[in-house]
Amino acid sequence: MENIIEVLRDPWPWYVSGPLIAFIMVLLLFFGKSFGFSTNLRVICAACGAGKHSRFFDFNWRAQTWNLLFLVGAVLGGWIASEFMSGDDPVQISQATIEDLRELGFSAPDDLQPEKIFSFEALLSVRGFLLLLIGGFMIGFGSRYAGGCTSGHAISGLSNLQLPSLIAVIGFFIGGLISTFILLPLLF
């Protein structure tokens, strides 16, 4: 049993996790399903009755309940990993990443994320609150405008060889580079 927990605790190499993702995608395609995490937000709104106020939410959300199970599994799996499978060792990041963080004005994280951005103190500041509000709006609007989130386009859309997904993924990477090297230094 200890060996199994040790295998689950350590990061999996690409040659294990990549084929597992591909296998899941083949199963989804076989059953006529598409993967995307932001779809859950639409399903939750529709299940709560938002279809009475907007046609966008007026659809058969029960056909997407499998996706809600995926959401619950992701949250539950994250909690299980955090509570029972994480060690007391500090986060292992490369020296190059530490140098990159230092150049951006951040110290190496003691936990999973830099506290300067991801802490209750940062959240309760005006800048932190505005960043969350504006960032949340941009992510929500962007996901809707792009017809899906990063996981939906990068995993499901590219698996289906969809050109709009390829364009969206390229846009996600460009946006990430702009955010990291232009916006982040300006904001912090």
mmCIF file with all atom_site columns, C-alpha atoms in Angstrom:
data_model
loop_
_atom_site.group_PDB
_atom_site.id
_atom_site.type_symbol
_atom_site.label_atom_id
_atom_site.label_alt_id
_atom_site.label_comp_id
_atom_site.label_asym_id
_atom_site.label_entity_id
_atom_site.label_seq_id
_atom_site.pdbx_PDB_ins_code
_atom_site.Cartn_x
_atom_site.Cartn_y
_atom_site.Cartn_z
_atom_site.occupancy
_atom_site.B_iso_or_equiv
_atom_site.pdbx_formal_charge
_atom_site.auth_seq_id
_atom_site.auth_comp_id
_atom_site.auth_asym_id
_atom_site.auth_atom_id
_atom_site.pdbx_PDB_model_num
ATOM 1   C CA . MET A 1 1   ? 0.000   0.000  0.000   1.00 0.00 ? 1   MET A CA 1
ATOM 2   C CA . GLU A 1 2   ? 2.886   2.367  0.786   1.00 0.00 ? 2   GLU A CA 1
ATOM 3   C CA . ASN A 1 3   ? 4.289   1.807  -2.706  1.00 0.00 ? 3   ASN A CA 1
ATOM 4   C CA . ILE A 1 4   ? 0.978   2.826  -4.279  1.00 0.00 ? 4   ILE A CA 1
ATOM 5   C CA . ILE A 1 5   ? 0.786   5.999  -2.205  1.00 0.00 ? 5   ILE A CA 1
ATOM 6   C CA . GLU A 1 6   ? 4.387   6.816  -3.093  1.00 0.00 ? 6   GLU A CA 1
ATOM 7   C CA . VAL A 1 7   ? 3.637   6.389  -6.818  1.00 0.00 ? 7   VAL A CA 1
ATOM 8   C CA . LEU A 1 8   ? 0.557   8.604  -6.494  1.00 0.00 ? 8   LEU A CA 1
ATOM 9   C CA . ARG A 1 9   ? 2.410   11.216 -4.432  1.00 0.00 ? 9   ARG A CA 1
ATOM 10  C CA . ASP A 1 10  ? 5.259   11.788 -6.890  1.00 0.00 ? 10  ASP A CA 1
ATOM 11  C CA . PRO A 1 11  ? 4.713   13.703 -10.148 1.00 0.00 ? 11  PRO A CA 1
ATOM 12  C CA . TRP A 1 12  ? 4.003   11.407 -13.045 1.00 0.00 ? 12  TRP A CA 1
ATOM 13  C CA . PRO A 1 13  ? 6.273   11.589 -16.088 1.00 0.00 ? 13  PRO A CA 1
ATOM 14  C CA . TRP A 1 14  ? 4.876   12.800 -19.398 1.00 0.00 ? 14  TRP A CA 1
ATOM 15  C CA . TYR A 1 15  ? 5.008   9.322  -20.927 1.00 0.00 ? 15  TYR A CA 1
ATOM 16  C CA . VAL A 1 16  ? 2.485   8.112  -18.325 1.00 0.00 ? 16  VAL A CA 1
ATOM 17  C CA . SER A 1 17  ? 0.173   11.099 -17.926 1.00 0.00 ? 17  SER A CA 1
ATOM 18  C CA . GLY A 1 18  ? 0.116   11.961 -21.651 1.00 0.00 ? 18  GLY A CA 1
ATOM 19  C CA . PRO A 1 19  ? -1.179  8.555  -22.783 1.00 0.00 ? 19  PRO A CA 1
ATOM 20  C CA . LEU A 1 20  ? -3.724  8.574  -19.911 1.00 0.00 ? 20  LEU A CA 1
ATOM 21  C CA . ILE A 1 21  ? -5.095  11.906 -21.135 1.00 0.00 ? 21  ILE A CA 1
ATOM 22  C CA . ALA A 1 22  ? -5.161  10.556 -24.694 1.00 0.00 ? 22  ALA A CA 1
ATOM 23  C CA . PHE A 1 23  ? -7.011  7.435  -23.541 1.00 0.00 ? 23  PHE A CA 1
ATOM 24  C CA . ILE A 1 24  ? -9.632  9.552  -21.738 1.00 0.00 ? 24  ILE A CA 1
ATOM 25  C CA . MET A 1 25  ? -10.031 11.698 -24.868 1.00 0.00 ? 25  MET A CA 1
ATOM 26  C CA . VAL A 1 26  ? -10.551 8.612  -27.036 1.00 0.00 ? 26  VAL A CA 1
ATOM 27  C CA . LEU A 1 27  ? -13.230 7.410  -24.608 1.00 0.00 ? 27  LEU A CA 1
ATOM 28  C CA . LEU A 1 28  ? -14.959 10.803 -24.655 1.00 0.00 ? 28  LEU A CA 1
ATOM 29  C CA . LEU A 1 29  ? -14.866 10.953 -28.452 1.00 0.00 ? 29  LEU A CA 1
ATOM 30  C CA . PHE A 1 30  ? -16.188 7.402  -28.662 1.00 0.00 ? 30  PHE A CA 1
ATOM 31  C CA . PHE A 1 31  ? -19.170 8.345  -26.492 1.00 0.00 ? 31  PHE A CA 1
ATOM 32  C CA . GLY A 1 32  ? -19.738 11.635 -28.322 1.00 0.00 ? 32  GLY A CA 1
ATOM 33  C CA . LYS A 1 33  ? -18.672 13.852 -25.429 1.00 0.00 ? 33  LYS A CA 1
ATOM 34  C CA . SER A 1 34  ? -16.305 16.807 -25.362 1.00 0.00 ? 34  SER A CA 1
ATOM 35  C CA . PHE A 1 35  ? -14.170 17.876 -22.451 1.00 0.00 ? 35  PHE A CA 1
ATOM 36  C CA . GLY A 1 36  ? -14.089 21.380 -21.032 1.00 0.00 ? 36  GLY A CA 1
ATOM 37  C CA . PHE A 1 37  ? -14.130 22.696 -17.512 1.00 0.00 ? 37  PHE A CA 1
ATOM 38  C CA . SER A 1 38  ? -15.894 26.029 -18.132 1.00 0.00 ? 38  SER A CA 1
ATOM 39  C CA . THR A 1 39  ? -18.930 24.131 -19.436 1.00 0.00 ? 39  THR A CA 1
ATOM 40  C CA . ASN A 1 40  ? -19.678 23.304 -15.806 1.00 0.00 ? 40  ASN A CA 1
ATOM 41  C CA . LEU A 1 41  ? -20.415 26.945 -15.048 1.00 0.00 ? 41  LEU A CA 1
ATOM 42  C CA . ARG A 1 42  ? -23.087 27.025 -17.760 1.00 0.00 ? 42  ARG A CA 1
ATOM 43  C CA . VAL A 1 43  ? -24.539 23.723 -16.552 1.00 0.00 ? 43  VAL A CA 1
ATOM 44  C CA . ILE A 1 44  ? -24.689 24.937 -12.931 1.00 0.00 ? 44  ILE A CA 1
ATOM 45  C CA . CYS A 1 45  ? -26.406 28.182 -13.980 1.00 0.00 ? 45  CYS A CA 1
ATOM 46  C CA . ALA A 1 46  ? -28.912 26.249 -16.101 1.00 0.00 ? 46  ALA A CA 1
ATOM 47  C CA . ALA A 1 47  ? -29.595 23.796 -13.287 1.00 0.00 ? 47  ALA A CA 1
ATOM 48  C CA . CYS A 1 48  ? -30.293 26.721 -10.955 1.00 0.00 ? 48  CYS A CA 1
ATOM 49  C CA . GLY A 1 49  ? -32.919 28.107 -13.345 1.00 0.00 ? 49  GLY A CA 1
ATOM 50  C CA . ALA A 1 50  ? -30.998 30.738 -15.303 1.00 0.00 ? 50  ALA A CA 1
ATOM 51  C CA . GLY A 1 51  ? -32.709 29.471 -18.471 1.00 0.00 ? 51  GLY A CA 1
ATOM 52  C CA . LYS A 1 52  ? -35.798 31.413 -17.410 1.00 0.00 ? 52  LYS A CA 1
ATOM 53  C CA . HIS A 1 53  ? -33.850 34.652 -17.806 1.00 0.00 ? 53  HIS A CA 1
ATOM 54  C CA . SER A 1 54  ? -31.462 33.933 -20.692 1.00 0.00 ? 54  SER A CA 1
ATOM 55  C CA . ARG A 1 55  ? -31.722 31.698 -23.735 1.00 0.00 ? 55  ARG A CA 1
ATOM 56  C CA . PHE A 1 56  ? -28.032 30.858 -23.410 1.00 0.00 ? 56  PHE A CA 1
ATOM 57  C CA . PHE A 1 57  ? -28.855 28.837 -20.293 1.00 0.00 ? 57  PHE A CA 1
ATOM 58  C CA . ASP A 1 58  ? -32.026 27.298 -21.724 1.00 0.00 ? 58  ASP A CA 1
ATOM 59  C CA . PHE A 1 59  ? -30.787 23.849 -22.754 1.00 0.00 ? 59  PHE A CA 1
ATOM 60  C CA . ASN A 1 60  ? -30.934 20.249 -21.560 1.00 0.00 ? 60  ASN A CA 1
ATOM 61  C CA . TRP A 1 61  ? -28.353 20.554 -18.793 1.00 0.00 ? 61  TRP A CA 1
ATOM 62  C CA . ARG A 1 62  ? -29.060 17.012 -17.580 1.00 0.00 ? 62  ARG A CA 1
ATOM 63  C CA . ALA A 1 63  ? -27.166 15.707 -20.604 1.00 0.00 ? 63  ALA A CA 1
ATOM 64  C CA . GLN A 1 64  ? -24.045 17.338 -19.102 1.00 0.00 ? 64  GLN A CA 1
ATOM 65  C CA . THR A 1 65  ? -24.285 15.884 -15.600 1.00 0.00 ? 65  THR A CA 1
ATOM 66  C CA . TRP A 1 66  ? -21.294 13.660 -16.336 1.00 0.00 ? 66  TRP A CA 1
ATOM 67  C CA . ASN A 1 67  ? -19.241 16.851 -16.612 1.00 0.00 ? 67  ASN A CA 1
ATOM 68  C CA . LEU A 1 68  ? -20.448 17.922 -13.158 1.00 0.00 ? 68  LEU A CA 1
ATOM 69  C CA . LEU A 1 69  ? -19.180 14.600 -11.801 1.00 0.00 ? 69  LEU A CA 1
ATOM 70  C CA . PHE A 1 70  ? -15.816 15.449 -13.320 1.00 0.00 ? 70  PHE A CA 1
ATOM 71  C CA . LEU A 1 71  ? -15.907 18.813 -11.504 1.00 0.00 ? 71  LEU A CA 1
ATOM 72  C CA . VAL A 1 72  ? -16.746 17.168 -8.169  1.00 0.00 ? 72  VAL A CA 1
ATOM 73  C CA . GLY A 1 73  ? -14.021 14.569 -8.751  1.00 0.00 ? 73  GLY A CA 1
ATOM 74  C CA . ALA A 1 74  ? -11.447 17.266 -9.503  1.00 0.00 ? 74  ALA A CA 1
ATOM 75  C CA . VAL A 1 75  ? -12.288 19.197 -6.341  1.00 0.00 ? 75  VAL A CA 1
ATOM 76  C CA . LEU A 1 76  ? -12.430 16.043 -4.210  1.00 0.00 ? 76  LEU A CA 1
ATOM 77  C CA . GLY A 1 77  ? -9.217  14.699 -5.730  1.00 0.00 ? 77  GLY A CA 1
ATOM 78  C CA . GLY A 1 78  ? -7.438  18.004 -5.063  1.00 0.00 ? 78  GLY A CA 1
ATOM 79  C CA . TRP A 1 79  ? -8.588  17.949 -1.456  1.00 0.00 ? 79  TRP A CA 1
ATOM 80  C CA . ILE A 1 80  ? -7.502  14.325 -0.976  1.00 0.00 ? 80  ILE A CA 1
ATOM 81  C CA . ALA A 1 81  ? -4.100  15.054 -2.501  1.00 0.00 ? 81  ALA A CA 1
ATOM 82  C CA . SER A 1 82  ? -3.658  18.148 -0.332  1.00 0.00 ? 82  SER A CA 1
ATOM 83  C CA . GLU A 1 83  ? -4.792  16.564 2.923   1.00 0.00 ? 83  GLU A CA 1
ATOM 84  C CA . PHE A 1 84  ? -3.425  13.041 2.683   1.00 0.00 ? 84  PHE A CA 1
ATOM 85  C CA . MET A 1 85  ? -0.754  12.864 0.014   1.00 0.00 ? 85  MET A CA 1
ATOM 86  C CA . SER A 1 86  ? 1.328   15.991 0.388   1.00 0.00 ? 86  SER A CA 1
ATOM 87  C CA . GLY A 1 87  ? 4.510   15.958 2.377   1.00 0.00 ? 87  GLY A CA 1
ATOM 88  C CA . ASP A 1 88  ? 6.169   18.586 4.519   1.00 0.00 ? 88  ASP A CA 1
ATOM 89  C CA . ASP A 1 89  ? 8.895   19.155 1.951   1.00 0.00 ? 89  ASP A CA 1
ATOM 90  C CA . PRO A 1 90  ? 9.047   22.604 0.357   1.00 0.00 ? 90  PRO A CA 1
ATOM 91  C CA . VAL A 1 91  ? 7.945   22.983 -3.240  1.00 0.00 ? 91  VAL A CA 1
ATOM 92  C CA . GLN A 1 92  ? 10.642  21.746 -5.588  1.00 0.00 ? 92  GLN A CA 1
ATOM 93  C CA . ILE A 1 93  ? 11.179  24.279 -8.336  1.00 0.00 ? 93  ILE A CA 1
ATOM 94  C CA . SER A 1 94  ? 14.210  24.749 -10.504 1.00 0.00 ? 94  SER A CA 1
ATOM 95  C CA . GLN A 1 95  ? 16.843  27.382 -9.847  1.00 0.00 ? 95  GLN A CA 1
ATOM 96  C CA . ALA A 1 96  ? 15.988  28.954 -13.215 1.00 0.00 ? 96  ALA A CA 1
ATOM 97  C CA . THR A 1 97  ? 12.376  29.423 -12.091 1.00 0.00 ? 97  THR A CA 1
ATOM 98  C CA . ILE A 1 98  ? 13.538  30.971 -8.811  1.00 0.00 ? 98  ILE A CA 1
ATOM 99  C CA . GLU A 1 99  ? 15.702  33.403 -10.793 1.00 0.00 ? 99  GLU A CA 1
ATOM 100 C CA . ASP A 1 100 ? 12.789  34.217 -13.123 1.00 0.00 ? 100 ASP A CA 1
ATOM 101 C CA . LEU A 1 101 ? 10.545  34.899 -10.122 1.00 0.00 ? 101 LEU A CA 1
ATOM 102 C CA . ARG A 1 102 ? 13.232  37.086 -8.563  1.00 0.00 ? 102 ARG A CA 1
ATOM 103 C CA . GLU A 1 103 ? 13.507  39.106 -11.799 1.00 0.00 ? 103 GLU A CA 1
ATOM 104 C CA . LEU A 1 104 ? 9.737   39.661 -11.676 1.00 0.00 ? 104 LEU A CA 1
ATOM 105 C CA . GLY A 1 105 ? 10.013  40.855 -8.068  1.00 0.00 ? 105 GLY A CA 1
ATOM 106 C CA . PHE A 1 106 ? 8.823   37.717 -6.266  1.00 0.00 ? 106 PHE A CA 1
ATOM 107 C CA . SER A 1 107 ? 10.620  35.602 -3.721  1.00 0.00 ? 107 SER A CA 1
ATOM 108 C CA . ALA A 1 108 ? 10.651  31.829 -4.118  1.00 0.00 ? 108 ALA A CA 1
ATOM 109 C CA . PRO A 1 109 ? 7.380   30.410 -2.791  1.00 0.00 ? 109 PRO A CA 1
ATOM 110 C CA . ASP A 1 110 ? 7.406   28.559 0.518   1.00 0.00 ? 110 ASP A CA 1
ATOM 111 C CA . ASP A 1 111 ? 4.091   26.972 -0.398  1.00 0.00 ? 111 ASP A CA 1
ATOM 112 C CA . LEU A 1 112 ? 2.552   26.269 -3.794  1.00 0.00 ? 112 LEU A CA 1
ATOM 113 C CA . GLN A 1 113 ? 2.219   29.919 -4.926  1.00 0.00 ? 113 GLN A CA 1
ATOM 114 C CA . PRO A 1 114 ? 3.989   33.237 -4.272  1.00 0.00 ? 114 PRO A CA 1
ATOM 115 C CA . GLU A 1 115 ? 2.363   34.815 -1.210  1.00 0.00 ? 115 GLU A CA 1
ATOM 116 C CA . LYS A 1 116 ? 2.702   38.288 -2.725  1.00 0.00 ? 116 LYS A CA 1
ATOM 117 C CA . ILE A 1 117 ? -0.119  37.340 -5.118  1.00 0.00 ? 117 ILE A CA 1
ATOM 118 C CA . PHE A 1 118 ? -1.883  34.358 -3.527  1.00 0.00 ? 118 PHE A CA 1
ATOM 119 C CA . SER A 1 119 ? -2.611  35.179 0.107   1.00 0.00 ? 119 SER A CA 1
ATOM 120 C CA . PHE A 1 120 ? -5.465  36.611 2.153   1.00 0.00 ? 120 PHE A CA 1
ATOM 121 C CA . GLU A 1 121 ? -3.461  39.807 2.636   1.00 0.00 ? 121 GLU A CA 1
ATOM 122 C CA . ALA A 1 122 ? -3.186  40.216 -1.135  1.00 0.00 ? 122 ALA A CA 1
ATOM 123 C CA . LEU A 1 123 ? -6.885  39.389 -1.557  1.00 0.00 ? 123 LEU A CA 1
ATOM 124 C CA . LEU A 1 124 ? -7.978  41.965 1.001   1.00 0.00 ? 124 LEU A CA 1
ATOM 125 C CA . SER A 1 125 ? -5.950  44.749 -0.569  1.00 0.00 ? 125 SER A CA 1
ATOM 126 C CA . VAL A 1 126 ? -7.589  47.058 -3.110  1.00 0.00 ? 126 VAL A CA 1
ATOM 127 C CA . ARG A 1 127 ? -5.139  46.002 -5.812  1.00 0.00 ? 127 ARG A CA 1
ATOM 128 C CA . GLY A 1 128 ? -5.666  42.299 -5.079  1.00 0.00 ? 128 GLY A CA 1
ATOM 129 C CA . PHE A 1 129 ? -9.438  42.648 -5.073  1.00 0.00 ? 129 PHE A CA 1
ATOM 130 C CA . LEU A 1 130 ? -9.433  44.592 -8.355  1.00 0.00 ? 130 LEU A CA 1
ATOM 131 C CA . LEU A 1 131 ? -7.072  42.062 -9.945  1.00 0.00 ? 131 LEU A CA 1
ATOM 132 C CA . LEU A 1 132 ? -9.389  39.213 -8.970  1.00 0.00 ? 132 LEU A CA 1
ATOM 133 C CA . LEU A 1 133 ? -12.485 41.078 -10.120 1.00 0.00 ? 133 LEU A CA 1
ATOM 134 C CA . ILE A 1 134 ? -11.044 42.194 -13.458 1.00 0.00 ? 134 ILE A CA 1
ATOM 135 C CA . GLY A 1 135 ? -9.218  38.890 -14.011 1.00 0.00 ? 135 GLY A CA 1
ATOM 136 C CA . GLY A 1 136 ? -12.362 36.893 -13.228 1.00 0.00 ? 136 GLY A CA 1
ATOM 137 C CA . PHE A 1 137 ? -14.370 38.990 -15.645 1.00 0.00 ? 137 PHE A CA 1
ATOM 138 C CA . MET A 1 138 ? -11.741 38.614 -18.367 1.00 0.00 ? 138 MET A CA 1
ATOM 139 C CA . ILE A 1 139 ? -11.545 34.854 -17.881 1.00 0.00 ? 139 ILE A CA 1
ATOM 140 C CA . GLY A 1 140 ? -15.331 34.485 -17.870 1.00 0.00 ? 140 GLY A CA 1
ATOM 141 C CA . PHE A 1 141 ? -15.809 36.753 -20.874 1.00 0.00 ? 141 PHE A CA 1
ATOM 142 C CA . GLY A 1 142 ? -12.851 35.218 -22.689 1.00 0.00 ? 142 GLY A CA 1
ATOM 143 C CA . SER A 1 143 ? -14.057 31.663 -22.123 1.00 0.00 ? 143 SER A CA 1
ATOM 144 C CA . ARG A 1 144 ? -17.487 32.542 -23.430 1.00 0.00 ? 144 ARG A CA 1
ATOM 145 C CA . TYR A 1 145 ? -16.169 34.577 -26.370 1.00 0.00 ? 145 TYR A CA 1
ATOM 146 C CA . ALA A 1 146 ? -13.661 31.871 -27.333 1.00 0.00 ? 146 ALA A CA 1
ATOM 147 C CA . GLY A 1 147 ? -16.313 29.164 -27.026 1.00 0.00 ? 147 GLY A CA 1
ATOM 148 C CA . GLY A 1 148 ? -14.483 27.341 -24.241 1.00 0.00 ? 148 GLY A CA 1
ATOM 149 C CA . CYS A 1 149 ? -11.651 27.386 -21.762 1.00 0.00 ? 149 CYS A CA 1
ATOM 150 C CA . THR A 1 150 ? -8.022  26.386 -22.104 1.00 0.00 ? 150 THR A CA 1
ATOM 151 C CA . SER A 1 151 ? -8.657  22.739 -21.259 1.00 0.00 ? 151 SER A CA 1
ATOM 152 C CA . GLY A 1 152 ? -11.609 22.525 -23.632 1.00 0.00 ? 152 GLY A CA 1
ATOM 153 C CA . HIS A 1 153 ? -9.697  23.952 -26.573 1.00 0.00 ? 153 HIS A CA 1
ATOM 154 C CA . ALA A 1 154 ? -6.237  22.549 -25.830 1.00 0.00 ? 154 ALA A CA 1
ATOM 155 C CA . ILE A 1 155 ? -7.325  19.020 -24.985 1.00 0.00 ? 155 ILE A CA 1
ATOM 156 C CA . SER A 1 156 ? -10.690 18.417 -26.597 1.00 0.00 ? 156 SER A CA 1
ATOM 157 C CA . GLY A 1 157 ? -10.596 20.869 -29.495 1.00 0.00 ? 157 GLY A CA 1
ATOM 158 C CA . LEU A 1 158 ? -7.101  19.965 -30.641 1.00 0.00 ? 158 LEU A CA 1
ATOM 159 C CA . SER A 1 159 ? -7.957  16.259 -30.323 1.00 0.00 ? 159 SER A CA 1
ATOM 160 C CA . ASN A 1 160 ? -10.804 16.903 -32.761 1.00 0.00 ? 160 ASN A CA 1
ATOM 161 C CA . LEU A 1 161 ? -8.401  18.801 -35.064 1.00 0.00 ? 161 LEU A CA 1
ATOM 162 C CA . GLN A 1 162 ? -10.499 21.979 -34.853 1.00 0.00 ? 162 GLN A CA 1
ATOM 163 C CA . LEU A 1 163 ? -8.832  25.055 -36.363 1.00 0.00 ? 163 LEU A CA 1
ATOM 164 C CA . PRO A 1 164 ? -10.650 27.496 -34.006 1.00 0.00 ? 164 PRO A CA 1
ATOM 165 C CA . SER A 1 165 ? -9.193  25.588 -31.045 1.00 0.00 ? 165 SER A CA 1
ATOM 166 C CA . LEU A 1 166 ? -5.698  25.857 -32.493 1.00 0.00 ? 166 LEU A CA 1
ATOM 167 C CA . ILE A 1 167 ? -6.179  29.616 -32.913 1.00 0.00 ? 167 ILE A CA 1
ATOM 168 C CA . ALA A 1 168 ? -7.556  29.885 -29.356 1.00 0.00 ? 168 ALA A CA 1
ATOM 169 C CA . VAL A 1 169 ? -4.622  27.925 -27.885 1.00 0.00 ? 169 VAL A CA 1
ATOM 170 C CA . ILE A 1 170 ? -2.130  30.148 -29.715 1.00 0.00 ? 170 ILE A CA 1
ATOM 171 C CA . GLY A 1 171 ? -4.016  33.148 -28.305 1.00 0.00 ? 171 GLY A CA 1
ATOM 172 C CA . PHE A 1 172 ? -3.874  31.668 -24.794 1.00 0.00 ? 172 PHE A CA 1
ATOM 173 C CA . PHE A 1 173 ? -0.108  31.314 -25.026 1.00 0.00 ? 173 PHE A CA 1
ATOM 174 C CA . ILE A 1 174 ? 0.350   34.822 -26.381 1.00 0.00 ? 174 ILE A CA 1
ATOM 175 C CA . GLY A 1 175 ? -1.884  36.177 -23.606 1.00 0.00 ? 175 GLY A CA 1
ATOM 176 C CA . GLY A 1 176 ? 0.105   34.252 -21.011 1.00 0.00 ? 176 GLY A CA 1
ATOM 177 C CA . LEU A 1 177 ? 3.397   35.636 -22.301 1.00 0.00 ? 177 LEU A CA 1
ATOM 178 C CA . ILE A 1 178 ? 2.029   39.199 -22.333 1.00 0.00 ? 178 ILE A CA 1
ATOM 179 C CA . SER A 1 179 ? 0.660   38.745 -18.814 1.00 0.00 ? 179 SER A CA 1
ATOM 180 C CA . THR A 1 180 ? 3.901   37.303 -17.474 1.00 0.00 ? 180 THR A CA 1
ATOM 181 C CA . PHE A 1 181 ? 6.429   39.610 -19.065 1.00 0.00 ? 181 PHE A CA 1
ATOM 182 C CA . ILE A 1 182 ? 4.480   42.889 -19.464 1.00 0.00 ? 182 ILE A CA 1
ATOM 183 C CA . LEU A 1 183 ? 1.440   43.057 -17.147 1.00 0.00 ? 183 LEU A CA 1
ATOM 184 C CA . LEU A 1 184 ? 2.842   41.287 -14.072 1.00 0.00 ? 184 LEU A CA 1
ATOM 185 C CA . PRO A 1 185 ? 5.909   43.550 -13.760 1.00 0.00 ? 185 PRO A CA 1
ATOM 186 C CA . LEU A 1 186 ? 3.671   46.615 -14.217 1.00 0.00 ? 186 LEU A CA 1
ATOM 187 C CA . LEU A 1 187 ? 1.224   45.487 -11.535 1.00 0.00 ? 187 LEU A CA 1
ATOM 188 C CA . PHE A 1 188 ? 3.766   44.345 -8.948  1.00 0.00 ? 188 PHE A CA 1
#
